[in-house]
Amino acid sequence: MGVLTSAVSRRASLLLAFLLAAGCLATAEPARADDVRDAVTPVLESLRVPRAWDASRGRGVTVAVLDSGVDGAHADLAGSVVTGPDHTAGAAPSGTAPKRLHGTEMASIIAGHGHGPANSEGVVGVAPEARVLSLRVVLERDEPGYAAFNGDRRFEGTIARGIRYAVDHGADVINLSLGRSYPVPAERDAIAYAISRGVVVVAAAGNGGTDADRFVYPASYPGVIAVAAVDADGRHAGFSNRSSAVVVSAPGVGIMGAAPGDRYRFGDGTSPATAFVSGIAALIRSRHPGMAPALVARSLTESVRRRPPGGYDLGVGFGRVDAAAALTTSDSLAPTRTTLAPTTALATPPRIPVVRHPPYLIPGCATACALALTALLASLRRLRRHPAPQLDHAKA
């Protein structure tokens, strides 16, 4: 999948849009769920998630997963998922069941709780005690109705509608493992609405793999935490977009996630990287309820590991996230206020005196300015005839 260009029509390419940024290059179904845990654990440890669990596991936080839908009956997600409206309704043929492949994978990375004895099997996510609000806002590329969905303007606002629904129904964090190549005003306004209501918005930087700035939306809107992907060694993943919108990075190569029907699969892309960051944001908001989105972002950026030379890089942002360090940083930032004190914000401004000048002053000033301009132009003409000497830098 990934940030993909639709080939179905000109209008579809305009909605190219609903780019599931996961780019799952390989799929596997391990024989045993504890094999899955063996694949998941090293990635969580690289992010120091198990250490972060000493302080927070995401309890009381709702993460809205705006995606292709989530299989809430999966053993690793059962009891943690609330399903909201299907904003894509009418695109697929009547009676067609949604695949929910990509969305289930993202939800499990964020809030999977495993299953079996002591939940020791299957996928455990970054915030296993968080709730997931699933909102279907896109179709997967191989779903029936994908062409109709991308070719019909009535579906252009699905992401914006999903964001507003999430905000109005208690989301603390919004995960957007998707993107498009151009901005949409309604989407931008919905993002602003979410941030103004204190909701943390995390989005995928995209899988274009270009060396130049490549802006993908909603990741490139102001206030969004845009996430790039790195490999197991913390190096920029070749498929991950380089952009000055990138804020942080997280693992996005060979990531295990849940799939509908109690199955599992491996995937590559900025989508799973985004899900990891949303999970860490959920841990922070659980520990510090109501913390402003800007402070959550600051907690992530100030606590990164493998900070690039110079402090910032278009490929990895400020560096790879560290869950335990982010929580520690959030503790130090928790007392910080991001708004003016009420007494300052509501204080009556001082009166500004109005000075009245005599009526002849303005024409007099205009005449003086005109004379000065005439003199300046004459001087410039003289300089053109006699230019100042310049050094020959090639020989000096």
Short mmCIF file of C-alpha atoms in Angstrom, two decimals:
data_model
loop_
_atom_site.label_atom_id
_atom_site.label_comp_id
_atom_site.label_asym_id
_atom_site.label_seq_id
_atom_site.Cartn_x
_atom_site.Cartn_y
_atom_site.Cartn_z
CA MET A 1 0.00 0.00 0.00
CA GLY A 2 1.83 3.20 1.02
CA VAL A 3 1.35 6.63 -0.40
CA LEU A 4 0.10 5.31 -3.73
CA THR A 5 -1.11 7.02 -6.88
CA SER A 6 -4.45 5.72 -8.09
CA ALA A 7 -4.58 4.89 -11.79
CA VAL A 8 -8.31 4.56 -12.11
CA SER A 9 -9.03 8.05 -13.44
CA ARG A 10 -8.02 11.69 -13.28
CA ARG A 11 -10.35 12.21 -10.35
CA ALA A 12 -8.99 9.11 -8.70
CA SER A 13 -5.50 10.52 -8.99
CA LEU A 14 -6.79 13.66 -7.32
CA LEU A 15 -7.79 11.44 -4.44
CA LEU A 16 -4.61 9.56 -4.69
CA ALA A 17 -4.93 10.05 -1.98
CA PHE A 18 -6.30 7.79 0.44
CA LEU A 19 -3.08 6.32 0.67
CA LEU A 20 -2.74 3.77 3.33
CA ALA A 21 0.83 4.51 4.19
CA ALA A 22 1.69 1.05 5.42
CA GLY A 23 3.26 -0.39 2.34
CA CYS A 24 3.06 -3.97 3.57
CA LEU A 25 5.68 -5.57 1.39
CA ALA A 26 5.33 -9.05 2.88
CA THR A 27 2.62 -10.96 4.66
CA ALA A 28 3.01 -13.93 6.97
CA GLU A 29 0.80 -15.99 9.23
CA PRO A 30 2.94 -17.58 11.95
CA ALA A 31 1.78 -20.94 13.25
CA ARG A 32 1.69 -19.93 16.89
CA ALA A 33 0.71 -16.73 18.64
CA ASP A 34 3.77 -16.87 20.90
CA ASP A 35 5.90 -16.73 17.75
CA VAL A 36 4.19 -13.41 17.16
CA ARG A 37 5.17 -12.19 20.63
CA ASP A 38 8.76 -13.18 19.90
CA ALA A 39 8.65 -10.95 16.81
CA VAL A 40 6.94 -8.04 18.58
CA THR A 41 9.04 -7.85 21.74
CA PRO A 42 12.38 -6.73 20.24
CA VAL A 43 10.73 -3.77 18.52
CA LEU A 44 9.01 -2.66 21.73
CA GLU A 45 12.28 -3.04 23.61
CA SER A 46 14.09 -0.90 21.04
CA LEU A 47 11.60 1.85 21.88
CA ARG A 48 11.94 1.14 25.62
CA VAL A 49 8.21 0.56 25.86
CA PRO A 50 8.38 -2.13 28.59
CA ARG A 51 10.21 0.33 30.82
CA ALA A 52 7.57 2.98 30.08
CA TRP A 53 4.87 0.58 31.30
CA ASP A 54 6.12 1.15 34.85
CA ALA A 55 4.61 4.63 34.57
CA SER A 56 1.73 4.22 32.11
CA ARG A 57 -0.06 1.58 30.04
CA GLY A 58 -2.60 3.88 28.39
CA ARG A 59 -5.51 3.39 30.79
CA GLY A 60 -8.33 5.90 30.33
CA VAL A 61 -7.16 7.09 26.89
CA THR A 62 -9.04 6.72 23.61
CA VAL A 63 -7.06 6.55 20.38
CA ALA A 64 -9.13 7.10 17.24
CA VAL A 65 -7.84 4.96 14.38
CA LEU A 66 -9.04 6.54 11.13
CA ASP A 67 -8.38 3.82 8.62
CA SER A 68 -9.98 0.97 6.67
CA GLY A 69 -11.73 -0.43 9.74
CA VAL A 70 -10.68 -2.59 12.67
CA ASP A 71 -11.59 -6.20 13.49
CA GLY A 72 -12.60 -5.69 17.10
CA ALA A 73 -13.21 -9.41 17.52
CA HIS A 74 -9.52 -10.26 17.08
CA ALA A 75 -8.26 -12.02 20.20
CA ASP A 76 -5.60 -9.36 20.73
CA LEU A 77 -8.10 -6.49 20.53
CA ALA A 78 -11.30 -7.98 21.97
CA GLY A 79 -12.98 -5.64 24.43
CA SER A 80 -10.83 -2.65 23.50
CA VAL A 81 -12.48 -1.45 20.28
CA VAL A 82 -15.51 0.76 19.75
CA THR A 83 -16.65 1.07 16.14
CA GLY A 84 -17.96 4.39 14.88
CA PRO A 85 -19.69 5.28 11.60
CA ASP A 86 -18.47 4.00 8.25
CA HIS A 87 -17.77 7.21 6.33
CA THR A 88 -17.15 5.20 3.15
CA ALA A 89 -20.67 3.74 3.09
CA GLY A 90 -22.01 3.54 -0.46
CA ALA A 91 -18.66 3.14 -2.20
CA ALA A 92 -18.47 -0.65 -2.11
CA PRO A 93 -21.17 -2.86 -3.68
CA SER A 94 -24.06 -3.62 -1.37
CA GLY A 95 -23.36 -6.55 0.93
CA THR A 96 -19.57 -6.34 0.57
CA ALA A 97 -17.77 -6.85 3.87
CA PRO A 98 -14.85 -4.47 4.51
CA LYS A 99 -11.40 -6.06 4.61
CA ARG A 100 -10.21 -4.06 7.64
CA LEU A 101 -6.69 -5.39 7.12
CA HIS A 102 -4.69 -2.19 7.45
CA GLY A 103 -6.78 -0.73 10.26
CA THR A 104 -6.59 -3.89 12.35
CA GLU A 105 -2.82 -3.91 12.02
CA MET A 106 -2.54 -0.27 13.16
CA ALA A 107 -4.92 -0.77 16.09
CA SER A 108 -2.94 -3.77 17.32
CA ILE A 109 0.36 -1.86 17.26
CA ILE A 110 -1.24 0.94 19.25
CA ALA A 111 -3.37 -0.96 21.76
CA GLY A 112 -3.10 -4.72 21.28
CA HIS A 113 -3.29 -6.54 24.63
CA GLY A 114 -2.40 -10.05 23.54
CA HIS A 115 -4.32 -13.14 24.63
CA GLY A 116 -3.82 -16.51 26.24
CA PRO A 117 -2.42 -17.17 29.72
CA ALA A 118 -1.60 -13.79 31.29
CA ASN A 119 -1.97 -12.30 27.78
CA SER A 120 1.43 -13.76 26.96
CA GLU A 121 0.63 -14.60 23.33
CA GLY A 122 -0.10 -12.55 20.24
CA VAL A 123 0.45 -8.85 19.64
CA VAL A 124 0.86 -6.50 22.57
CA GLY A 125 0.81 -2.84 21.55
CA VAL A 126 2.49 0.22 22.98
CA ALA A 127 -0.55 1.20 25.09
CA PRO A 128 -2.29 -2.12 25.88
CA GLU A 129 -4.83 -0.58 28.24
CA ALA A 130 -5.97 2.16 25.84
CA ARG A 131 -9.29 2.08 24.00
CA VAL A 132 -9.58 2.24 20.23
CA LEU A 133 -12.26 4.18 18.39
CA SER A 134 -12.37 2.71 14.89
CA LEU A 135 -13.59 4.98 12.09
CA ARG A 136 -13.61 3.69 8.52
CA VAL A 137 -12.60 6.59 6.28
CA VAL A 138 -10.76 4.80 3.45
CA LEU A 139 -10.97 1.66 1.35
CA GLU A 140 -8.01 -0.60 0.79
CA ARG A 141 -6.60 -0.71 -2.68
CA ASP A 142 -7.89 -4.19 -3.56
CA GLU A 143 -11.36 -3.75 -2.06
CA PRO A 144 -14.41 -3.71 -4.33
CA GLY A 145 -15.50 -0.11 -4.65
CA TYR A 146 -11.99 1.35 -4.40
CA ALA A 147 -12.26 2.97 -7.83
CA ALA A 148 -15.72 4.35 -7.06
CA PHE A 149 -14.50 5.65 -3.73
CA ASN A 150 -11.56 7.49 -5.28
CA GLY A 151 -13.59 8.76 -8.22
CA ASP A 152 -16.55 10.26 -6.37
CA ARG A 153 -16.18 13.71 -4.84
CA ARG A 154 -18.70 12.93 -2.11
CA PHE A 155 -16.02 10.81 -0.44
CA GLU A 156 -13.35 13.52 -0.49
CA GLY A 157 -14.30 14.72 2.97
CA THR A 158 -14.27 11.36 4.75
CA ILE A 159 -11.07 12.06 6.68
CA ALA A 160 -12.29 15.48 7.78
CA ARG A 161 -15.62 14.04 8.93
CA GLY A 162 -13.84 11.24 10.75
CA ILE A 163 -11.57 13.67 12.57
CA ARG A 164 -14.48 15.79 13.76
CA TYR A 165 -16.41 12.70 14.88
CA ALA A 166 -13.38 11.47 16.82
CA VAL A 167 -12.95 14.81 18.58
CA ASP A 168 -16.62 15.03 19.48
CA HIS A 169 -16.64 11.47 20.84
CA GLY A 170 -13.80 11.66 23.29
CA ALA A 171 -10.63 10.86 21.36
CA ASP A 172 -7.42 11.89 23.10
CA VAL A 173 -5.17 10.88 20.19
CA ILE A 174 -5.96 10.51 16.48
CA ASN A 175 -3.88 8.09 14.39
CA LEU A 176 -3.75 8.82 10.65
CA SER A 177 -1.67 6.14 8.96
CA LEU A 178 -2.71 7.48 5.57
CA GLY A 179 -2.18 10.52 3.41
CA ARG A 180 -2.65 12.32 0.13
CA SER A 181 -0.44 14.43 -2.09
CA TYR A 182 -2.39 17.68 -1.79
CA PRO A 183 -4.15 19.64 0.97
CA VAL A 184 -7.93 19.77 1.39
CA PRO A 185 -9.36 22.82 3.19
CA ALA A 186 -12.00 20.83 5.09
CA GLU A 187 -9.32 18.43 6.31
CA ARG A 188 -7.04 21.26 7.38
CA ASP A 189 -9.90 22.87 9.30
CA ALA A 190 -10.73 19.56 10.98
CA ILE A 191 -7.12 19.18 12.10
CA ALA A 192 -7.20 22.70 13.54
CA TYR A 193 -10.46 21.84 15.30
CA ALA A 194 -8.90 18.73 16.83
CA ILE A 195 -5.81 20.51 18.08
CA SER A 196 -7.86 23.40 19.46
CA ARG A 197 -9.82 20.81 21.48
CA GLY A 198 -6.62 19.35 22.90
CA VAL A 199 -6.47 16.24 20.72
CA VAL A 200 -3.04 14.96 19.69
CA VAL A 201 -2.89 14.24 15.94
CA VAL A 202 -0.26 11.83 14.56
CA ALA A 203 0.10 11.12 10.83
CA ALA A 204 2.31 9.22 8.42
CA ALA A 205 4.96 11.09 6.43
CA GLY A 206 4.41 8.74 3.48
CA ASN A 207 6.28 6.14 1.48
CA GLY A 208 7.37 8.05 -1.61
CA GLY A 209 11.04 7.46 -0.88
CA THR A 210 12.16 10.67 -2.58
CA ASP A 211 15.29 12.60 -1.67
CA ALA A 212 13.57 15.96 -2.15
CA ASP A 213 10.93 17.55 0.05
CA ARG A 214 7.72 15.63 -0.50
CA PHE A 215 4.77 16.92 1.46
CA VAL A 216 1.93 14.57 2.26
CA TYR A 217 -1.31 15.55 3.96
CA PRO A 218 -2.55 15.46 6.69
CA ALA A 219 1.01 14.91 7.98
CA SER A 220 2.12 18.33 6.69
CA TYR A 221 -0.59 20.41 8.34
CA PRO A 222 0.59 22.64 11.22
CA GLY A 223 0.38 20.99 14.61
CA VAL A 224 0.42 17.41 13.31
CA ILE A 225 3.16 15.05 14.53
CA ALA A 226 4.45 13.69 11.22
CA VAL A 227 6.26 10.35 11.50
CA ALA A 228 8.93 8.86 9.28
CA ALA A 229 10.14 5.24 9.31
CA VAL A 230 13.50 3.81 10.33
CA ASP A 231 14.87 0.27 10.15
CA ALA A 232 15.89 -1.96 13.03
CA ASP A 233 19.21 -0.12 13.31
CA GLY A 234 17.55 3.27 13.54
CA ARG A 235 18.57 4.32 10.03
CA HIS A 236 16.21 6.09 7.64
CA ALA A 237 14.14 3.56 5.71
CA GLY A 238 14.61 4.06 1.97
CA PHE A 239 10.89 4.15 1.22
CA SER A 240 10.13 6.80 3.85
CA ASN A 241 9.57 10.35 2.56
CA ARG A 242 12.08 13.05 3.35
CA SER A 243 10.32 16.26 4.25
CA SER A 244 10.70 19.28 6.47
CA ALA A 245 7.31 18.30 7.89
CA VAL A 246 8.80 15.20 9.56
CA VAL A 247 8.88 15.54 13.34
CA VAL A 248 10.07 12.17 14.65
CA SER A 249 10.69 8.63 13.43
CA ALA A 250 9.89 5.10 14.60
CA PRO A 251 10.45 1.52 13.40
CA GLY A 252 8.72 0.75 10.12
CA VAL A 253 10.51 -2.29 8.67
CA GLY A 254 9.38 -5.86 9.30
CA ILE A 255 6.71 -4.92 11.83
CA MET A 256 4.34 -7.64 13.08
CA GLY A 257 0.68 -6.76 13.48
CA ALA A 258 -2.71 -8.38 13.83
CA ALA A 259 -4.90 -9.17 10.84
CA PRO A 260 -8.65 -9.93 10.71
CA GLY A 261 -9.73 -13.42 11.68
CA ASP A 262 -7.12 -13.90 14.41
CA ARG A 263 -4.32 -13.86 11.87
CA TYR A 264 -1.07 -11.88 11.77
CA ARG A 265 1.17 -10.30 9.18
CA PHE A 266 4.45 -8.46 8.70
CA GLY A 267 4.45 -4.99 7.18
CA ASP A 268 6.80 -2.18 6.16
CA GLY A 269 5.97 1.52 5.98
CA THR A 270 5.42 4.81 7.72
CA SER A 271 2.02 3.50 8.82
CA PRO A 272 3.30 1.20 11.56
CA ALA A 273 5.84 3.86 12.52
CA THR A 274 2.94 6.27 13.02
CA ALA A 275 1.06 3.73 15.13
CA PHE A 276 4.06 3.37 17.46
CA VAL A 277 4.16 7.13 18.01
CA SER A 278 0.40 7.29 18.59
CA GLY A 279 0.82 4.60 21.22
CA ILE A 280 3.50 6.61 23.02
CA ALA A 281 1.30 9.71 22.84
CA ALA A 282 -1.44 7.63 24.48
CA LEU A 283 0.94 6.68 27.32
CA ILE A 284 1.73 10.36 27.88
CA ARG A 285 -1.92 11.42 27.85
CA SER A 286 -2.79 8.62 30.26
CA ARG A 287 -0.14 9.81 32.70
CA HIS A 288 -0.96 13.48 32.17
CA PRO A 289 -4.64 13.76 31.16
CA GLY A 290 -5.37 16.82 29.09
CA MET A 291 -1.72 17.65 28.36
CA ALA A 292 -1.67 20.08 25.43
CA PRO A 293 -0.78 18.58 22.03
CA ALA A 294 2.21 20.92 21.74
CA LEU A 295 3.61 19.60 25.03
CA VAL A 296 3.06 15.99 23.96
CA ALA A 297 5.00 16.75 20.76
CA ARG A 298 7.72 18.42 22.78
CA SER A 299 7.92 15.41 25.09
CA LEU A 300 8.55 13.24 22.04
CA THR A 301 11.10 15.49 20.35
CA GLU A 302 13.15 16.35 23.44
CA SER A 303 13.54 12.69 24.42
CA VAL A 304 14.55 11.10 21.11
CA ARG A 305 17.38 8.63 20.66
CA ARG A 306 19.88 8.76 17.82
CA ARG A 307 19.42 12.48 17.29
CA PRO A 308 20.87 13.28 13.85
CA PRO A 309 23.94 15.51 13.37
CA GLY A 310 22.87 19.12 13.65
CA GLY A 311 19.81 18.11 15.65
CA TYR A 312 17.41 17.60 12.75
CA ASP A 313 17.20 15.66 9.49
CA LEU A 314 14.55 15.60 6.77
CA GLY A 315 14.51 11.81 6.85
CA VAL A 316 14.18 11.10 10.57
CA GLY A 317 13.11 14.44 12.01
CA PHE A 318 14.53 15.08 15.48
CA GLY A 319 15.30 11.37 15.88
CA ARG A 320 13.79 8.02 16.86
CA VAL A 321 11.23 8.10 19.65
CA ASP A 322 11.93 6.66 23.09
CA ALA A 323 8.83 5.78 25.13
CA ALA A 324 10.41 5.74 28.58
CA ALA A 325 12.33 8.98 28.02
CA ALA A 326 9.24 10.65 26.56
CA LEU A 327 7.29 9.90 29.74
CA THR A 328 10.10 11.26 31.88
CA THR A 329 10.21 14.42 29.79
CA SER A 330 6.44 14.77 29.99
CA ASP A 331 6.70 14.72 33.79
CA SER A 332 8.97 17.77 33.67
CA LEU A 333 6.68 19.54 31.20
CA ALA A 334 3.41 18.77 32.96
CA PRO A 335 3.37 22.00 35.02
CA THR A 336 3.92 24.08 31.86
CA ARG A 337 1.09 26.29 30.69
CA THR A 338 0.56 26.80 26.98
CA THR A 339 -1.91 29.68 27.29
CA LEU A 340 -1.80 33.10 28.89
CA ALA A 341 -3.00 33.41 32.45
CA PRO A 342 -6.66 34.50 32.56
CA THR A 343 -5.79 37.79 34.27
CA THR A 344 -3.39 38.61 31.44
CA ALA A 345 -5.53 37.35 28.61
CA LEU A 346 -8.65 39.14 29.82
CA ALA A 347 -7.06 42.37 31.04
CA THR A 348 -8.50 45.60 29.68
CA PRO A 349 -6.03 47.09 27.20
CA PRO A 350 -4.75 50.62 27.99
CA ARG A 351 -6.26 53.56 26.16
CA ILE A 352 -4.25 54.71 23.15
CA PRO A 353 -4.08 58.51 22.83
CA VAL A 354 -5.04 60.01 19.46
CA VAL A 355 -2.79 62.85 18.25
CA ARG A 356 -4.36 65.34 15.84
CA HIS A 357 -1.98 67.13 13.44
CA PRO A 358 -2.64 70.46 11.70
CA PRO A 359 -4.28 70.02 8.25
CA TYR A 360 -1.34 71.59 6.33
CA LEU A 361 1.14 69.00 7.71
CA ILE A 362 0.25 66.12 5.34
CA PRO A 363 0.58 68.12 2.05
CA GLY A 364 3.85 69.58 3.33
CA CYS A 365 5.26 66.14 4.13
CA ALA A 366 4.20 64.85 0.71
CA THR A 367 6.02 67.73 -1.04
CA ALA A 368 9.18 67.14 1.00
CA CYS A 369 9.13 63.43 0.17
CA ALA A 370 8.75 64.14 -3.55
CA LEU A 371 11.75 66.53 -3.51
CA ALA A 372 13.86 63.97 -1.62
CA LEU A 373 12.93 61.25 -4.13
CA THR A 374 13.92 63.50 -7.07
CA ALA A 375 17.31 64.15 -5.50
CA LEU A 376 17.84 60.43 -4.86
CA LEU A 377 17.09 59.52 -8.49
CA ALA A 378 19.57 62.15 -9.72
CA SER A 379 22.26 60.71 -7.49
CA LEU A 380 21.61 57.19 -8.78
CA ARG A 381 21.98 58.39 -12.40
CA ARG A 382 25.37 59.86 -11.55
CA LEU A 383 26.46 56.58 -9.91
CA ARG A 384 25.54 54.60 -13.01
CA ARG A 385 27.88 56.80 -15.07
CA HIS A 386 30.70 56.35 -12.55
CA PRO A 387 30.30 52.89 -10.87
CA ALA A 388 32.29 52.15 -7.75
CA PRO A 389 35.35 49.89 -8.19
CA GLN A 390 34.92 46.18 -7.37
CA LEU A 391 37.47 43.54 -6.42
CA ASP A 392 38.14 40.81 -8.94
CA HIS A 393 37.42 37.91 -6.57
CA ALA A 394 38.60 35.37 -9.12
CA LYS A 395 42.13 36.79 -8.93
CA ALA A 396 42.30 38.21 -5.44
#
